[in-house]
PDB file of C-alpha atoms in Angstrom:
ATOM      1  CA  MET A  96      10.983  -9.540   7.449  1.00 60.00           C
ATOM      2  CA  MET A  97       9.631 -13.050   7.095  1.00 68.00           C
ATOM      3  CA  PHE A  98       6.620 -11.678   5.161  1.00 64.00           C
ATOM      4  CA  ALA A  99       8.960  -9.903   2.749  1.00 66.00           C
ATOM      5  CA  GLY A 100      10.945 -13.074   2.168  1.00 70.00           C
ATOM      6  CA  ILE A 101       7.852 -15.204   1.638  1.00 75.00           C
ATOM      7  CA  THR A 102       6.330 -12.641  -0.729  1.00 72.00           C
ATOM      8  CA  LEU A 103       9.447 -12.466  -2.860  1.00 72.00           C
ATOM      9  CA  ALA A 104       9.840 -16.262  -2.833  1.00 80.00           C
ATOM     10  CA  ILE A 105       6.262 -16.856  -4.000  1.00 83.00           C
ATOM     11  CA  LEU A 106       6.090 -14.109  -6.631  1.00 78.00           C
ATOM     12  CA  SER A 107       8.511 -14.233  -9.541  1.00 82.00           C
ATOM     13  CA  PRO A 108       9.924 -10.971 -10.923  1.00 83.00           C
ATOM     14  CA  ASP A 109       7.746 -11.454 -14.030  1.00 86.00           C
ATOM     15  CA  THR A 110       4.611 -11.746 -11.890  1.00 86.00           C
ATOM     16  CA  ILE A 111       5.568  -8.698  -9.835  1.00 86.00           C
ATOM     17  CA  SER A 112       6.229  -6.733 -13.015  1.00 87.00           C
ATOM     18  CA  LYS A 113       2.860  -7.723 -14.508  1.00 89.00           C
ATOM     19  CA  LEU A 114       0.865  -6.974 -11.347  1.00 90.00           C
ATOM     20  CA  ILE A 115       2.558  -3.854 -10.006  1.00 92.00           C
ATOM     21  CA  GLY A 116       5.168  -2.926 -12.587  1.00 92.00           C
ATOM     22  CA  SER A 117       5.280   0.513 -14.145  1.00 90.00           C
ATOM     23  CA  GLU A 118       3.400  -0.863 -17.175  1.00 91.00           C
ATOM     24  CA  SER A 119       0.509  -2.032 -14.972  1.00 93.00           C
ATOM     25  CA  GLY A 120      -0.668   1.582 -14.788  1.00 92.00           C
ATOM     26  CA  PHE A 121      -3.725   2.517 -12.765  1.00 94.00           C
ATOM     27  CA  PHE A 122      -4.674  -1.148 -12.166  1.00 95.00           C
ATOM     28  CA  GLY A 123      -1.323  -1.717 -10.433  1.00 95.00           C
ATOM     29  CA  ILE A 124      -1.811   1.409  -8.353  1.00 96.00           C
ATOM     30  CA  ILE A 125      -5.270   0.311  -7.198  1.00 96.00           C
ATOM     31  CA  LEU A 126      -3.934  -3.190  -6.452  1.00 94.00           C
ATOM     32  CA  SER A 127      -1.078  -1.691  -4.430  1.00 94.00           C
ATOM     33  CA  LEU A 128      -3.405   0.673  -2.547  1.00 96.00           C
ATOM     34  CA  THR A 129      -5.682  -2.243  -1.695  1.00 94.00           C
ATOM     35  CA  ALA A 130      -2.844  -4.486  -0.539  1.00 91.00           C
ATOM     36  CA  GLY A 131      -1.301  -1.704   1.528  1.00 92.00           C
ATOM     37  CA  SER A 132      -4.637  -0.826   3.130  1.00 93.00           C
ATOM     38  CA  ILE A 133      -5.293  -4.411   4.176  1.00 91.00           C
ATOM     39  CA  ALA A 134      -1.791  -5.530   5.173  1.00 87.00           C
ATOM     40  CA  LEU A 135      -0.582  -5.051   8.720  1.00 85.00           C
ATOM     41  CA  ILE A 136       3.168  -4.679   8.352  1.00 86.00           C
ATOM     42  CA  PRO A 137       5.430  -2.484  10.510  1.00 87.00           C
ATOM     43  CA  GLY A 138       7.402   0.319   8.889  1.00 86.00           C
ATOM     44  CA  PHE A 139      10.775  -1.334   9.436  1.00 87.00           C
ATOM     45  CA  VAL A 140       9.584  -4.197   7.210  1.00 86.00           C
ATOM     46  CA  ALA A 141       7.565  -2.119   4.718  1.00 88.00           C
ATOM     47  CA  PHE A 142      10.448  -0.042   3.421  1.00 91.00           C
ATOM     48  CA  PRO A 143      12.866  -2.949   2.780  1.00 88.00           C
ATOM     49  CA  LEU A 144       9.970  -4.842   1.171  1.00 86.00           C
ATOM     50  CA  GLY A 145       9.302  -1.836  -1.078  1.00 90.00           C
ATOM     51  CA  ALA A 146      12.972  -1.710  -2.069  1.00 91.00           C
ATOM     52  CA  ALA A 147      13.007  -5.439  -2.801  1.00 87.00           C
ATOM     53  CA  LEU A 148       9.837  -5.140  -4.891  1.00 89.00           C
ATOM     54  CA  LEU A 149      11.406  -2.273  -6.851  1.00 92.00           C
ATOM     55  CA  GLU A 150      14.429  -4.454  -7.585  1.00 90.00           C
ATOM     56  CA  ALA A 151      12.073  -7.246  -8.675  1.00 88.00           C
ATOM     57  CA  GLY A 152      10.353  -5.056 -11.254  1.00 90.00           C
ATOM     58  CA  ALA A 153       7.668  -3.059  -9.439  1.00 93.00           C
ATOM     59  CA  GLY A 154       7.002   0.536 -10.478  1.00 94.00           C
ATOM     60  CA  TYR A 155       7.741   3.589  -8.358  1.00 95.00           C
ATOM     61  CA  ALA A 156       4.145   4.803  -8.279  1.00 96.00           C
ATOM     62  CA  GLN A 157       2.873   1.344  -7.344  1.00 95.00           C
ATOM     63  CA  ILE A 158       5.359   1.059  -4.479  1.00 95.00           C
ATOM     64  CA  ALA A 159       4.483   4.588  -3.343  1.00 96.00           C
ATOM     65  CA  ALA A 160       0.825   3.540  -3.274  1.00 96.00           C
ATOM     66  CA  PHE A 161       1.629   0.388  -1.328  1.00 94.00           C
ATOM     67  CA  VAL A 162       3.876   1.994   1.276  1.00 95.00           C
ATOM     68  CA  SER A 163       1.796   5.154   1.776  1.00 96.00           C
ATOM     69  CA  SER A 164      -1.457   3.238   2.234  1.00 95.00           C
ATOM     70  CA  LEU A 165       0.339   0.694   4.420  1.00 93.00           C
ATOM     71  CA  MET A 166       1.517   3.445   6.759  1.00 94.00           C
ATOM     72  CA  ALA A 167      -1.665   5.548   6.745  1.00 94.00           C
ATOM     73  CA  VAL A 168      -4.682   3.274   6.183  1.00 95.00           C
ATOM     74  CA  GLY A 169      -5.625   0.495   8.545  1.00 91.00           C
ATOM     75  CA  PHE A 170      -8.650  -1.544   7.566  1.00 92.00           C
ATOM     76  CA  VAL A 171      -7.421  -4.420   9.745  1.00 92.00           C
ATOM     77  CA  THR A 172      -7.214  -2.152  12.786  1.00 93.00           C
ATOM     78  CA  LEU A 173     -10.533  -0.416  12.060  1.00 95.00           C
ATOM     79  CA  PRO A 174     -12.467  -2.270  14.822  1.00 96.00           C
ATOM     80  CA  LEU A 175      -9.879  -1.153  17.378  1.00 95.00           C
ATOM     81  CA  GLU A 176     -10.071   2.442  16.158  1.00 96.00           C
ATOM     82  CA  ILE A 177     -13.867   2.338  16.380  1.00 96.00           C
ATOM     83  CA  LYS A 178     -13.597   1.088  19.961  1.00 96.00           C
ATOM     84  CA  TYR A 179     -11.354   3.956  21.097  1.00 96.00           C
ATOM     85  CA  PHE A 180     -12.661   6.687  18.812  1.00 95.00           C
ATOM     86  CA  SER A 181     -16.101   6.820  17.275  1.00 96.00           C
ATOM     87  CA  LYS A 182     -17.206   4.873  14.217  1.00 97.00           C
ATOM     88  CA  ARG A 183     -17.554   8.063  12.231  1.00 97.00           C
ATOM     89  CA  THR A 184     -14.082   9.312  13.206  1.00 97.00           C
ATOM     90  CA  ALA A 185     -12.373   6.002  12.431  1.00 97.00           C
ATOM     91  CA  ILE A 186     -14.027   5.650   9.020  1.00 97.00           C
ATOM     92  CA  LEU A 187     -13.393   9.288   8.165  1.00 97.00           C
ATOM     93  CA  ARG A 188      -9.722   8.987   9.133  1.00 97.00           C
ATOM     94  CA  ASN A 189      -9.208   5.845   7.054  1.00 96.00           C
ATOM     95  CA  ALA A 190     -11.114   7.230   4.058  1.00 97.00           C
ATOM     96  CA  SER A 191      -9.182  10.493   4.100  1.00 97.00           C
ATOM     97  CA  ALA A 192      -5.876   8.617   4.475  1.00 97.00           C
ATOM     98  CA  LEU A 193      -6.784   6.486   1.455  1.00 97.00           C
ATOM     99  CA  VAL A 194      -7.624   9.571  -0.621  1.00 97.00           C
ATOM    100  CA  ILE A 195      -4.389  11.294   0.437  1.00 97.00           C
ATOM    101  CA  SER A 196      -2.410   8.153  -0.461  1.00 97.00           C
ATOM    102  CA  LEU A 197      -4.072   8.120  -3.877  1.00 96.00           C
ATOM    103  CA  VAL A 198      -3.302  11.816  -4.467  1.00 97.00           C
ATOM    104  CA  PHE A 199       0.306  11.290  -3.355  1.00 96.00           C
ATOM    105  CA  THR A 200       0.599   8.327  -5.717  1.00 96.00           C
ATOM    106  CA  MET A 201      -0.900  10.222  -8.659  1.00 96.00           C
ATOM    107  CA  VAL A 202       1.684  12.990  -8.193  1.00 96.00           C
ATOM    108  CA  ILE A 203       4.503  10.437  -8.238  1.00 95.00           C
ATOM    109  CA  TRP A 204       2.950   8.622 -11.222  1.00 94.00           C
ATOM    110  CA  ARG A 205       2.815  11.839 -13.234  1.00 93.00           C
ATOM    111  CA  LEU A 206       6.402  12.753 -12.318  1.00 92.00           C
ATOM    112  CA  MET A 207       7.843   9.389 -13.309  1.00 82.00           C
TER     113      MET A 207
END
């Protein structure tokens, strides 16, 4: 929750709207996918953060990209996955999760 508060305190609604607003288009989606893939935030913080970002001017597709990649992709935890699974399995899982997040986001983007 502290991360959500700090994020919203640092970024103004205008900045959020420019970076990941509905007008940011595909660039905002890629930015959101990247941020979600790298961030290590638990689900109980991710969903309220997504709601707060929506209220601050973020687009639905961009938030879908952020939250779906946040829940499915884990570049930060990749070394741990490689340790317990194989390198190939861990990379394949993360790559497929990223592709699925992108497909999911594109569906939402087209519907909105």
